[in-house]
Amino acid sequence: MRIWMTGLAILLVIGGALFFAPSPQRTTSITLTFHAKMGDDPLVFDEFLYENPGGPGTFRVRDFRLYLSNLTLSQGEALFAEPDSYHLLRFDNPETTHSIRLNDIPLRNIDHVRFLIGVDPDANGSIQARGDLDPNSQMAWNWEVGYKFVVMEGTLRIGEEVSPLVYHVGFSENAREVDIQLPPDIGSDGNVDLHVNVDVAKLFDGPSQIDLQKLSSVKFNREDAAMLADNYEAMITPSFK
Amino acid sequence: MLRVFLTAAVAGVIAATTWVIWDRVRGPTATPIAGFSAPFVFGRFAVPPDNPLTEEAFALGRHLFYDPILSGNNQVSCATCHVQALAFTDGLAKSPALPGGELEFSSMSLTNLLWGQERFFWDGRATSLEAQALMPIQHPDEMDQDLGELVTELQASRDYRRMFRKAYGEISAENVTRALSTFMRMLISSDSKYDRFLRGKARLSEQEEHGRKLFMAHPDTKVSLRGGNCIDCHSQFLTSGFRDALDGFSNNGLDSDGDLPDGLMAVTGNPAHKGFFKVPTLRNIAVTAPYMHDGRFETLEEVMDHYNDGIVVSDTLSPLILEADNAPEAGQGTVGLRMTPDEVQSIIAFLHTLTDEDFLTNTQFSNPFEGDS
């Protein structure tokens, strides 16, 4: 009888210990911090600091912002897609950064982060407010066309002459996918802290090199828009590389 | 018989007294405003959690709005410079200042304040309606009232004691501004011809539709797209400035660098904001002349002339305005949209579809001290 009681007590203690022991971590949280850059340096607004990459003159940036959508995180085959995933990245703050935090993602770790620069065609053709999509915002472009995906506005100065720079790139076909593979050691205790650079210079300096004097605005011309989209496709890169 | 009558009378008096006492000691009734809806195309809005929209607050705010008791000399009310028939403007370039002369800015329309920018006044110096409403009351050139004195005056009024008790419990400067904000938040204009068009209940004329298309388009000569470029600052459905951050402020080319007023820079300290002013709603724009922060333009034609070929270049001028041109060759000495007279008239015709007669005459927004309250 005593043995039987002792056995029961031991079982209870072990069971209780198992029950209250910290279970292995099952979810992950991630912070994506986007750093606006011009080349290797943090972007500075409103100062004539930058050389025209394809011609004469210097330019300043008054506004730079973009839509990021359809953020998905994955570990091997397991995939988590953020619902209503529409983020307007804007950098008009002293750090010129923009952060997105996602908590308690049902993945043990994350090896891939994927998203679109731009908006998927379905949401782009809708006037429903979702995430940061807002048809009454500055990024709403044209009732028929949808949203601007990437916006850069500024001024080009050549000698004493100044002229406006307006790059509004949209059209559903210009959404570009970005796929970032994370190194295996990036997460600790279920937290991933990912830093990403957004290089404005790439907009004008990629497969096509743009002379800001010759092409001082891009709006509704589809060829021009596609050319800038092919450039901005490589604009966002992780900073651990 | 007499005894029965007396008993009934006493019972009646006791019941009435009990009700009066109970009504005075109970907390505010705070009935949420029922059936409140707004067109979904206006988008999201936020009401401060510490100042929910209630019937009692609205009724109180409406009385305060129209009551000159809010001013130091008891002669000026909010409605002095915000007249309902003029979409809550006053028809003047600048309102008269109390000590004589005129105020710095034109009286702003109070319409659809739940949406659009979350900063108020032309230079954006107030970051909430609650903060805004107390400023004209205290300003020596506007209503010149001491808030402590105002509370004392309101406490002397039985009606206000009752209304404050029902809405908030007590009379305070904080509750004055909460009530005024509630009244202003409910000044919703959503029954213009344009709204009915958006709901599929009205057709725009050919000219109005042409104007709407021009309103919504940034011109691009490269693809032969003509545009009035209005949407670059005035959102497509609200027609107000944008809500996010400081997107709803702009330099629209009124003055040269030498004459440029500080505008938003006075508030942010950022030189890139010099000459920036709040982009106003265009709802009821046909009845809110004169136009601009200083009321310099008397008619919509003058406004359109400004944008068409009268832009004055300055360092902080919006590049979107500087760049927007419907003519392919560079302009000779003028900056502007260079639209045809027909196109200009079409945009003006579209702007007239933003007039909401129901809003301008809605008796819920009118002076409660006159006629039916």
Coordinates of C-alpha atoms in Angstrom, one line a residue:
Chain A
M1 CA 0.0 0.0 0.0
R2 CA 2.7 2.4 1.0
I3 CA 4.7 1.6 -2.2
W4 CA 1.6 2.2 -4.2
M5 CA 1.1 5.6 -2.5
T6 CA 4.7 6.6 -3.1
G7 CA 4.5 5.6 -6.7
L8 CA 1.4 7.7 -7.1
A9 CA 3.1 10.7 -5.5
I10 CA 6.2 10.4 -7.8
L11 CA 3.9 10.1 -10.8
L12 CA 2.1 13.3 -9.7
V13 CA 5.3 15.2 -9.2
I14 CA 6.7 14.2 -12.6
G15 CA 3.4 14.8 -14.4
G16 CA 3.2 18.3 -12.8
A17 CA 6.7 19.1 -13.7
L18 CA 6.1 18.1 -17.3
F19 CA 2.8 20.1 -17.3
F20 CA 4.4 23.3 -16.0
A21 CA 7.7 23.0 -17.8
P22 CA 8.2 25.7 -20.5
S23 CA 6.9 24.2 -23.7
P24 CA 9.2 24.5 -26.7
Q25 CA 8.7 27.9 -28.4
R26 CA 6.1 27.5 -31.2
T27 CA 5.7 31.1 -32.5
T28 CA 8.1 33.7 -33.8
S29 CA 7.9 37.5 -33.8
I30 CA 9.7 39.6 -36.4
T31 CA 10.6 43.2 -36.7
L32 CA 11.4 44.4 -40.2
T33 CA 13.2 47.8 -40.1
F34 CA 13.6 49.5 -43.5
H35 CA 16.4 52.1 -43.7
A36 CA 16.0 54.7 -46.5
K37 CA 19.5 55.1 -48.1
M38 CA 21.1 57.0 -50.9
G39 CA 23.8 54.6 -51.9
D40 CA 25.6 53.7 -48.7
D41 CA 24.4 56.6 -46.6
P42 CA 21.1 57.4 -44.9
L43 CA 18.8 59.4 -47.1
V44 CA 18.8 63.1 -46.3
F45 CA 15.7 65.0 -47.4
D46 CA 15.5 68.6 -48.8
E47 CA 19.2 69.2 -49.5
F48 CA 21.0 69.4 -52.8
L49 CA 23.4 66.6 -51.9
Y50 CA 23.1 64.1 -54.8
E51 CA 24.6 63.9 -58.2
N52 CA 22.4 63.3 -61.2
P53 CA 23.4 59.7 -62.1
G54 CA 23.0 60.1 -65.8
G55 CA 23.8 63.7 -66.5
P56 CA 24.6 67.1 -65.1
G57 CA 23.4 68.8 -61.9
T58 CA 22.6 67.9 -58.3
F59 CA 19.2 67.0 -56.9
R60 CA 17.3 67.0 -53.6
V61 CA 14.5 64.7 -52.4
R62 CA 11.4 66.1 -51.0
D63 CA 9.4 63.0 -50.7
F64 CA 10.1 59.3 -51.0
R65 CA 7.6 56.5 -50.1
L66 CA 6.4 53.2 -51.4
Y67 CA 3.8 50.5 -50.9
L68 CA 4.8 47.1 -49.7
S69 CA 2.2 44.4 -49.9
N70 CA 1.5 40.7 -49.5
L71 CA 4.1 40.1 -46.9
T72 CA 4.7 36.4 -46.3
L73 CA 7.0 34.6 -44.0
S74 CA 8.0 31.0 -44.3
Q75 CA 10.0 28.2 -42.8
G76 CA 10.6 25.4 -45.3
E77 CA 7.1 24.5 -46.6
A78 CA 5.3 26.2 -43.8
L79 CA 4.0 29.6 -44.7
F80 CA 2.4 32.5 -43.0
A81 CA 0.7 35.3 -45.0
E82 CA -0.1 38.5 -43.2
P83 CA -3.8 39.3 -43.6
D84 CA -4.6 42.7 -45.2
S85 CA -0.9 43.1 -45.8
Y86 CA -0.6 46.7 -47.2
H87 CA 2.1 48.9 -45.8
L88 CA 3.0 52.4 -46.8
L89 CA 6.7 52.8 -46.1
R90 CA 7.5 56.5 -45.4
F91 CA 10.7 57.8 -44.1
D92 CA 9.9 61.4 -43.0
N93 CA 11.3 60.9 -39.5
P94 CA 14.7 61.7 -38.0
E95 CA 16.0 58.1 -38.4
T96 CA 14.6 57.8 -42.0
T97 CA 13.4 54.3 -41.1
H98 CA 10.1 52.5 -41.2
S99 CA 9.4 49.4 -39.0
I100 CA 6.9 46.7 -39.4
R101 CA 6.4 44.3 -36.4
L102 CA 4.5 41.1 -36.6
N103 CA 3.9 39.2 -33.3
D104 CA 3.3 35.5 -32.6
I105 CA 3.6 34.2 -36.1
P106 CA 2.8 30.4 -36.0
L107 CA 6.2 29.4 -37.3
R108 CA 9.1 28.2 -35.1
N109 CA 11.6 30.1 -37.2
I110 CA 11.7 32.1 -40.4
D111 CA 14.0 31.4 -43.3
H112 CA 12.3 33.5 -46.0
V113 CA 10.6 36.9 -46.1
R114 CA 8.7 37.7 -49.3
F115 CA 6.7 40.8 -50.3
L116 CA 5.7 42.9 -53.3
I117 CA 7.0 46.4 -54.0
G118 CA 3.6 47.7 -55.1
V119 CA 0.1 46.5 -54.7
D120 CA -1.5 43.3 -56.1
P121 CA -3.9 43.8 -59.0
D122 CA -7.0 42.9 -56.9
A123 CA -6.5 45.5 -54.2
N124 CA -5.1 48.0 -56.7
G125 CA -8.4 48.0 -58.6
S126 CA -10.5 48.5 -55.4
I127 CA -11.5 51.6 -53.5
Q128 CA -11.9 49.6 -50.3
A129 CA -9.6 50.8 -47.5
R130 CA -7.4 47.9 -46.5
G131 CA -4.2 48.0 -44.4
D132 CA -2.5 51.3 -45.4
L133 CA -4.4 51.5 -48.6
D134 CA -6.6 54.6 -48.5
P135 CA -8.3 55.9 -51.6
N136 CA -8.3 59.4 -50.0
S137 CA -4.6 59.4 -49.5
Q138 CA -1.7 61.0 -51.4
M139 CA -0.9 57.5 -52.9
A140 CA -4.3 57.2 -54.5
W141 CA -3.5 58.2 -58.0
N142 CA -6.2 57.9 -60.4
W143 CA -9.7 56.5 -60.0
E144 CA -9.1 54.2 -63.0
V145 CA -5.4 53.2 -62.6
G146 CA -5.1 52.5 -58.9
Y147 CA -2.3 53.4 -56.5
K148 CA 1.1 54.9 -57.0
F149 CA 3.6 52.1 -55.9
V150 CA 6.8 54.1 -55.6
V151 CA 6.9 57.9 -55.2
M152 CA 10.0 60.1 -55.4
E153 CA 9.6 63.9 -55.7
G154 CA 12.3 66.5 -55.7
T155 CA 14.2 69.2 -57.5
L156 CA 17.1 69.1 -59.9
R157 CA 19.5 72.0 -59.9
I158 CA 21.8 72.7 -62.9
G159 CA 23.8 75.9 -62.3
E160 CA 21.2 78.4 -61.2
E161 CA 18.3 76.7 -62.9
V162 CA 16.0 74.5 -60.9
S163 CA 13.4 72.1 -62.3
P164 CA 10.9 69.7 -60.6
L165 CA 11.4 66.0 -60.4
V166 CA 8.2 63.8 -60.2
Y167 CA 8.4 60.0 -60.3
H168 CA 5.1 58.4 -59.7
V169 CA 5.3 54.7 -60.6
G170 CA 2.2 52.6 -60.6
F171 CA 0.2 50.2 -62.9
S172 CA -0.4 46.6 -61.6
E173 CA 2.2 45.1 -63.9
N174 CA 4.9 47.0 -62.1
A175 CA 4.5 45.2 -58.8
R176 CA 7.8 43.5 -58.1
E177 CA 8.5 40.6 -55.8
V178 CA 11.3 40.7 -53.3
D179 CA 12.5 37.4 -51.7
I180 CA 14.9 37.7 -48.8
Q181 CA 16.6 34.5 -47.5
L182 CA 17.5 34.8 -43.8
P183 CA 20.7 33.2 -42.4
P184 CA 19.8 30.4 -40.0
D185 CA 21.3 32.1 -36.9
I186 CA 19.2 35.3 -37.3
G187 CA 16.5 34.4 -34.8
S188 CA 17.0 34.1 -31.1
D189 CA 14.3 33.3 -28.4
G190 CA 11.6 33.4 -31.1
N191 CA 12.6 36.9 -32.2
V192 CA 13.8 37.9 -35.6
D193 CA 15.2 41.4 -36.0
L194 CA 15.7 42.0 -39.7
H195 CA 17.2 45.2 -41.1
V196 CA 16.7 46.1 -44.7
N197 CA 18.1 48.9 -46.9
V198 CA 15.9 50.8 -49.3
D199 CA 18.3 52.5 -51.7
V200 CA 16.7 55.4 -53.5
A201 CA 19.7 55.6 -55.9
K202 CA 18.8 52.3 -57.4
L203 CA 15.6 53.9 -58.8
F204 CA 17.8 55.7 -61.3
D205 CA 20.8 53.5 -61.4
G206 CA 20.1 49.9 -62.4
P207 CA 19.5 48.1 -65.6
S208 CA 18.6 51.6 -66.9
Q209 CA 20.7 54.6 -66.0
I210 CA 18.5 57.7 -65.8
D211 CA 19.4 61.2 -66.7
L212 CA 17.2 63.2 -64.4
Q213 CA 17.4 66.2 -66.7
K214 CA 16.1 64.2 -69.8
L215 CA 13.6 62.1 -67.9
S216 CA 12.4 64.5 -65.2
S217 CA 9.1 62.9 -64.6
V218 CA 7.5 59.5 -64.9
K219 CA 3.7 59.2 -64.5
F220 CA 1.4 57.5 -67.0
N221 CA 3.8 56.5 -69.7
R222 CA 3.9 52.7 -69.3
E223 CA 7.3 52.1 -70.9
D224 CA 8.9 54.7 -68.6
A225 CA 7.1 53.2 -65.6
A226 CA 8.2 49.7 -66.4
M227 CA 11.8 50.9 -66.8
L228 CA 11.8 52.4 -63.3
A229 CA 10.1 49.3 -62.0
D230 CA 12.9 47.1 -63.4
N231 CA 15.3 49.4 -61.5
Y232 CA 13.4 49.5 -58.2
E233 CA 13.2 45.7 -58.2
A234 CA 16.7 45.6 -56.7
M235 CA 16.1 48.6 -54.4
I236 CA 15.5 46.6 -51.2
T237 CA 18.3 44.4 -49.9
P238 CA 18.9 42.9 -46.4
S239 CA 21.8 44.5 -44.5
F240 CA 23.3 41.3 -43.1
K241 CA 24.9 40.5 -46.5
Chain B
M1 CA -63.1 63.7 -0.8
L2 CA -60.8 66.5 0.3
R3 CA -58.6 64.0 2.0
V4 CA -58.3 61.9 -1.1
F5 CA -57.4 64.9 -3.2
L6 CA -54.8 66.1 -0.6
T7 CA -53.2 62.7 -0.5
A8 CA -53.0 62.5 -4.2
A9 CA -51.5 66.0 -4.4
V10 CA -48.9 65.2 -1.7
A11 CA -48.0 62.0 -3.5
G12 CA -47.6 63.9 -6.7
V13 CA -45.4 66.5 -5.2
I14 CA -43.2 63.9 -3.6
A15 CA -42.9 62.0 -6.9
A16 CA -42.0 65.2 -8.8
T17 CA -39.5 66.3 -6.2
T18 CA -37.9 62.8 -6.1
W19 CA -37.6 62.9 -9.9
V20 CA -36.1 66.3 -9.9
I21 CA -33.6 65.4 -7.2
W22 CA -32.8 62.1 -8.9
D23 CA -32.3 63.8 -12.2
R24 CA -29.8 66.2 -10.6
V25 CA -27.8 63.7 -8.7
R26 CA -27.5 61.0 -11.3
G27 CA -24.6 60.9 -13.7
P28 CA -24.6 62.1 -17.2
T29 CA -27.1 60.3 -19.5
A30 CA -24.7 60.1 -22.4
T31 CA -26.9 58.7 -25.2
P32 CA -24.7 57.6 -28.1
I33 CA -25.7 59.2 -31.3
A34 CA -27.8 56.6 -33.0
G35 CA -27.9 55.8 -36.7
F36 CA -24.7 57.6 -37.3
S37 CA -23.3 56.7 -40.7
A38 CA -21.1 58.2 -43.3
P39 CA -20.3 57.2 -46.9
F40 CA -17.7 54.4 -46.8
V41 CA -15.7 56.3 -49.5
F42 CA -14.9 58.9 -46.9
G43 CA -12.8 56.1 -45.2
R44 CA -11.8 55.6 -41.6
F45 CA -12.2 58.2 -38.9
A46 CA -11.4 58.3 -35.2
V47 CA -13.3 59.9 -32.3
P48 CA -11.2 60.5 -29.2
P49 CA -12.1 57.8 -26.7
D50 CA -12.5 60.4 -23.9
N51 CA -15.0 62.3 -25.9
P52 CA -17.6 59.9 -27.4
L53 CA -20.3 61.3 -29.7
T54 CA -23.5 61.6 -27.6
E55 CA -26.8 63.4 -28.2
E56 CA -26.3 65.4 -25.0
A57 CA -22.9 66.6 -26.0
F58 CA -24.1 67.5 -29.5
A59 CA -27.1 69.5 -28.1
L60 CA -24.8 71.3 -25.7
G61 CA -22.1 72.0 -28.3
R62 CA -24.7 73.4 -30.6
H63 CA -25.9 75.8 -28.0
L64 CA -22.4 76.9 -27.1
F65 CA -21.5 77.3 -30.7
Y66 CA -24.3 79.8 -31.2
D67 CA -24.0 81.6 -27.9
P68 CA -22.0 84.9 -27.6
I69 CA -21.6 84.0 -23.9
L70 CA -18.4 82.4 -25.1
S71 CA -16.8 85.8 -25.7
G72 CA -15.4 88.3 -23.2
N73 CA -17.8 91.0 -24.3
N74 CA -20.7 88.5 -24.8
Q75 CA -21.2 89.7 -28.4
V76 CA -19.2 87.2 -30.5
S77 CA -20.1 83.6 -30.9
C78 CA -18.4 80.9 -33.0
A79 CA -21.3 81.4 -35.5
T80 CA -20.3 85.0 -36.0
C81 CA -17.5 83.8 -38.3
H82 CA -18.9 80.4 -39.1
V83 CA -22.3 80.9 -40.8
Q84 CA -24.1 77.7 -41.8
A85 CA -25.5 79.1 -45.1
L86 CA -21.8 79.7 -46.1
A87 CA -20.7 76.2 -45.1
F88 CA -19.6 77.7 -41.8
T89 CA -17.4 80.4 -43.3
D90 CA -18.2 84.2 -43.1
G91 CA -17.9 85.4 -46.7
L92 CA -15.0 87.7 -45.8
A93 CA -11.4 87.6 -46.9
K94 CA -10.4 88.0 -43.2
S95 CA -12.8 88.3 -40.2
P96 CA -12.7 91.5 -38.3
A97 CA -10.5 91.5 -35.2
L98 CA -12.0 92.6 -31.8
P99 CA -9.7 95.6 -31.3
G100 CA -10.3 96.7 -34.9
G101 CA -8.6 95.7 -38.1
E102 CA -8.7 92.2 -39.3
L103 CA -7.5 88.7 -38.4
E104 CA -4.5 87.1 -40.0
F105 CA -6.4 84.3 -41.8
S106 CA -9.7 83.7 -43.5
S107 CA -12.4 81.9 -41.5
M108 CA -12.3 78.1 -42.4
S109 CA -15.2 76.0 -43.4
L110 CA -16.3 73.5 -40.8
T111 CA -17.2 70.4 -42.8
N112 CA -16.4 66.7 -42.6
L113 CA -13.8 67.4 -39.8
L114 CA -13.9 63.7 -38.8
W115 CA -11.8 63.0 -42.0
G116 CA -8.8 64.6 -43.6
Q117 CA -6.1 66.3 -41.7
E118 CA -5.9 65.9 -37.9
R119 CA -4.3 69.3 -37.5
F120 CA -6.5 72.4 -37.5
F121 CA -6.2 76.1 -38.5
W122 CA -4.5 77.2 -41.8
D123 CA -1.1 76.7 -40.3
G124 CA -2.0 73.4 -38.5
R125 CA -1.2 74.8 -35.0
A126 CA -3.9 72.7 -33.2
T127 CA -3.4 68.9 -33.1
S128 CA -7.0 68.1 -32.2
L129 CA -10.4 69.7 -32.4
E130 CA -10.5 69.8 -28.6
A131 CA -7.3 71.9 -28.6
Q132 CA -8.6 74.0 -31.6
A133 CA -11.9 75.1 -30.1
L134 CA -10.4 76.8 -27.0
M135 CA -8.0 78.9 -29.1
P136 CA -10.4 81.5 -30.7
I137 CA -12.3 81.7 -27.4
Q138 CA -9.2 82.9 -25.6
H139 CA -7.5 84.9 -28.4
P140 CA -7.5 88.6 -27.6
D141 CA -8.3 89.4 -31.2
E142 CA -11.1 86.9 -31.6
M143 CA -13.4 86.2 -28.6
D144 CA -11.1 87.4 -25.8
Q145 CA -12.6 85.3 -23.0
D146 CA -11.0 84.1 -19.8
L147 CA -11.8 80.4 -19.4
G148 CA -12.4 80.7 -15.6
E149 CA -14.8 83.6 -16.2
L150 CA -16.6 81.6 -18.9
V151 CA -17.1 78.7 -16.5
T152 CA -18.5 81.2 -13.9
E153 CA -20.9 82.7 -16.4
L154 CA -22.1 79.3 -17.6
Q155 CA -22.7 78.2 -13.9
A156 CA -25.1 81.1 -13.5
S157 CA -27.3 79.6 -16.2
R158 CA -29.9 77.0 -15.2
D159 CA -30.1 75.7 -18.8
Y160 CA -26.4 75.2 -19.1
R161 CA -26.2 73.6 -15.6
R162 CA -28.7 71.1 -16.8
M163 CA -27.1 70.5 -20.2
F164 CA -23.6 70.1 -18.8
R165 CA -25.0 67.7 -16.1
K166 CA -26.6 65.6 -18.7
A167 CA -23.7 65.6 -21.1
Y168 CA -20.7 65.4 -18.8
G169 CA -21.6 65.8 -15.2
E170 CA -20.0 69.2 -14.6
I171 CA -19.2 72.6 -16.1
S172 CA -15.6 73.0 -17.0
A173 CA -13.5 74.5 -19.8
E174 CA -12.6 71.0 -20.8
N175 CA -16.2 70.0 -21.3
V176 CA -16.9 73.2 -23.2
T177 CA -14.4 72.2 -25.8
R178 CA -15.5 68.6 -25.8
A179 CA -19.1 69.7 -26.6
L180 CA -18.0 72.1 -29.3
S181 CA -15.8 69.4 -30.8
T182 CA -18.8 67.0 -30.8
F183 CA -21.0 69.5 -32.6
M184 CA -18.3 70.2 -35.2
R185 CA -17.6 66.5 -35.8
M186 CA -21.2 66.0 -36.7
L187 CA -21.2 68.7 -39.3
I188 CA -21.1 66.1 -42.1
S189 CA -21.8 67.0 -45.7
S190 CA -22.5 63.9 -47.8
D191 CA -25.5 64.8 -49.9
S192 CA -24.1 66.9 -52.7
K193 CA -24.7 66.0 -56.3
Y194 CA -21.2 64.4 -56.3
D195 CA -22.1 62.2 -53.3
R196 CA -25.3 61.1 -55.0
F197 CA -23.2 60.4 -58.2
L198 CA -20.9 58.3 -56.0
R199 CA -23.9 56.4 -54.7
G200 CA -25.1 55.8 -58.2
K201 CA -28.2 58.0 -57.6
A202 CA -27.4 60.9 -59.9
R203 CA -25.8 61.5 -63.2
L204 CA -23.3 64.3 -63.8
S205 CA -23.8 66.5 -66.9
E206 CA -21.3 66.1 -69.7
Q207 CA -19.5 69.2 -68.6
E208 CA -19.5 68.2 -64.9
E209 CA -18.1 64.7 -65.8
H210 CA -15.4 66.3 -68.0
G211 CA -14.6 68.5 -65.0
R212 CA -14.5 65.5 -62.7
K213 CA -12.0 63.6 -65.0
L214 CA -9.8 66.7 -65.1
F215 CA -10.0 67.1 -61.4
M216 CA -8.8 63.6 -60.9
A217 CA -5.9 63.7 -63.4
H218 CA -2.3 64.9 -63.2
P219 CA -1.5 66.0 -66.7
D220 CA 1.0 64.0 -68.7
T221 CA 1.7 65.3 -72.2
K222 CA 3.7 62.2 -72.9
V223 CA 0.6 60.2 -73.1
S224 CA -1.8 63.0 -74.0
L225 CA -3.5 63.0 -70.7
R226 CA -5.0 66.3 -69.8
G227 CA -5.6 67.2 -66.2
G228 CA -6.4 69.9 -63.7
N229 CA -4.1 68.3 -61.1
C230 CA -6.6 69.0 -58.2
I231 CA -6.2 65.4 -56.9
D232 CA -2.5 65.9 -56.1
C233 CA -3.7 67.8 -53.0
H234 CA -7.4 67.3 -52.7
S235 CA -8.4 63.7 -52.1
Q236 CA -10.7 62.2 -54.6
F237 CA -13.8 61.5 -52.5
L238 CA -13.4 63.8 -49.5
T239 CA -11.9 66.6 -51.6
S240 CA -10.0 67.7 -48.5
G241 CA -6.2 67.5 -47.8
F242 CA -4.7 64.2 -47.0
R243 CA -4.9 62.7 -43.5
D244 CA -1.5 61.1 -43.0
A245 CA 1.2 63.0 -41.2
L246 CA 1.7 66.5 -42.8
D247 CA 0.6 65.4 -46.3
G248 CA -2.4 67.7 -46.1
F249 CA -0.3 70.9 -46.2
S250 CA 1.2 72.4 -49.3
N251 CA 2.7 75.5 -50.9
N252 CA 0.4 76.2 -53.8
G253 CA 2.4 79.0 -55.4
L254 CA 0.8 82.2 -54.0
D255 CA 3.9 84.2 -53.1
S256 CA 7.5 84.6 -53.9
D257 CA 10.2 83.7 -51.5
G258 CA 10.5 87.3 -50.3
D259 CA 6.8 87.5 -49.4
L260 CA 6.2 83.9 -48.3
P261 CA 4.5 83.7 -44.9
D262 CA 5.8 81.0 -42.5
G263 CA 2.6 78.9 -42.5
L264 CA 3.3 75.4 -41.2
M265 CA 7.0 76.2 -40.6
A266 CA 5.8 78.4 -37.7
V267 CA 4.5 75.2 -36.1
T268 CA 7.2 72.6 -37.1
G269 CA 10.2 74.8 -37.3
N270 CA 11.2 73.0 -40.5
P271 CA 12.3 75.4 -43.3
A272 CA 11.0 72.9 -45.9
H273 CA 7.5 73.8 -44.6
K274 CA 7.7 77.5 -45.2
G275 CA 4.6 78.8 -47.0
F276 CA 2.7 75.5 -46.4
F277 CA -0.9 75.9 -45.6
K278 CA -3.7 73.5 -44.9
V279 CA -5.3 72.1 -48.0
P280 CA -9.0 72.9 -47.4
T281 CA -12.0 70.7 -48.2
L282 CA -13.7 71.7 -51.5
R283 CA -17.1 70.6 -50.2
N284 CA -19.5 73.5 -50.7
I285 CA -16.6 75.5 -52.2
A286 CA -19.1 77.5 -54.4
V287 CA -20.5 79.2 -51.3
T288 CA -17.2 79.7 -49.3
A289 CA -15.7 82.6 -51.3
P290 CA -13.3 84.4 -51.0
Y291 CA -10.6 81.8 -51.3
M292 CA -7.1 80.9 -50.0
H293 CA -5.8 81.4 -46.4
D294 CA -5.9 85.1 -46.8
G295 CA -9.1 85.3 -49.0
R296 CA -7.2 86.9 -51.8
F297 CA -9.3 85.4 -54.6
E298 CA -13.0 86.4 -54.8
T299 CA -14.2 83.9 -57.3
L300 CA -13.6 80.3 -58.5
E301 CA -12.6 81.8 -61.8
E302 CA -9.8 83.7 -60.1
V303 CA -8.7 80.6 -58.3
M304 CA -8.6 78.7 -61.6
D305 CA -6.7 81.5 -63.3
H306 CA -4.1 81.2 -60.5
Y307 CA -3.5 77.5 -61.1
N308 CA -3.8 77.9 -64.9
D309 CA -1.0 80.5 -65.4
G310 CA -0.5 82.5 -62.2
I311 CA 1.7 80.2 -60.1
V312 CA 4.4 82.2 -58.3
V313 CA 7.6 80.1 -57.9
S314 CA 9.3 79.8 -54.6
D315 CA 11.7 77.3 -53.1
T316 CA 9.1 75.2 -51.3
L317 CA 6.5 75.3 -54.1
S318 CA 5.1 71.8 -54.6
P319 CA 7.0 70.1 -57.4
L320 CA 3.7 68.6 -58.5
I321 CA 2.3 72.1 -59.2
L322 CA 5.5 73.3 -60.8
E323 CA 5.7 70.2 -63.1
A324 CA 2.0 70.0 -64.0
D325 CA 1.5 71.5 -67.4
N326 CA -0.9 70.6 -70.2
A327 CA 1.2 72.2 -72.9
P328 CA 4.1 70.2 -74.3
E329 CA 6.4 73.2 -74.8
A330 CA 7.9 75.1 -72.0
G331 CA 5.9 78.2 -70.9
Q332 CA 7.1 81.7 -71.7
G333 CA 7.3 83.5 -68.4
T334 CA 4.2 81.9 -66.8
V335 CA 3.8 78.8 -64.7
G336 CA 0.6 76.9 -64.6
L337 CA -1.7 74.2 -66.0
R338 CA -2.4 75.9 -69.3
M339 CA -5.8 74.4 -69.8
T340 CA -8.3 75.7 -72.3
P341 CA -11.2 78.0 -71.2
D342 CA -13.6 75.1 -71.7
E343 CA -11.6 72.8 -69.5
V344 CA -11.4 75.5 -66.8
Q345 CA -15.2 76.0 -67.0
S346 CA -15.7 72.2 -66.7
I347 CA -13.7 72.0 -63.5
I348 CA -15.7 74.9 -62.1
A349 CA -18.9 73.1 -63.1
F350 CA -17.7 70.0 -61.2
L351 CA -16.8 72.1 -58.2
H352 CA -20.5 73.2 -58.1
T353 CA -21.6 69.6 -57.8
L354 CA -19.9 69.7 -54.3
T355 CA -22.6 72.1 -53.0
D356 CA -24.8 70.3 -50.5
E357 CA -28.0 72.3 -50.0
D358 CA -29.2 69.9 -47.3
F359 CA -26.1 70.6 -45.3
L360 CA -26.4 74.3 -45.7
T361 CA -30.0 74.3 -44.4
N362 CA -30.1 71.3 -42.0
T363 CA -32.0 72.6 -39.0
Q364 CA -30.0 70.2 -36.7
F365 CA -27.0 72.5 -37.4
S366 CA -28.8 75.8 -37.1
N367 CA -29.1 78.4 -34.3
P368 CA -31.0 76.7 -31.4
F369 CA -31.9 80.1 -29.9
E370 CA -33.9 80.9 -33.0
G371 CA -37.1 79.2 -34.0
D372 CA -37.4 75.4 -33.5
S373 CA -34.5 74.1 -31.3

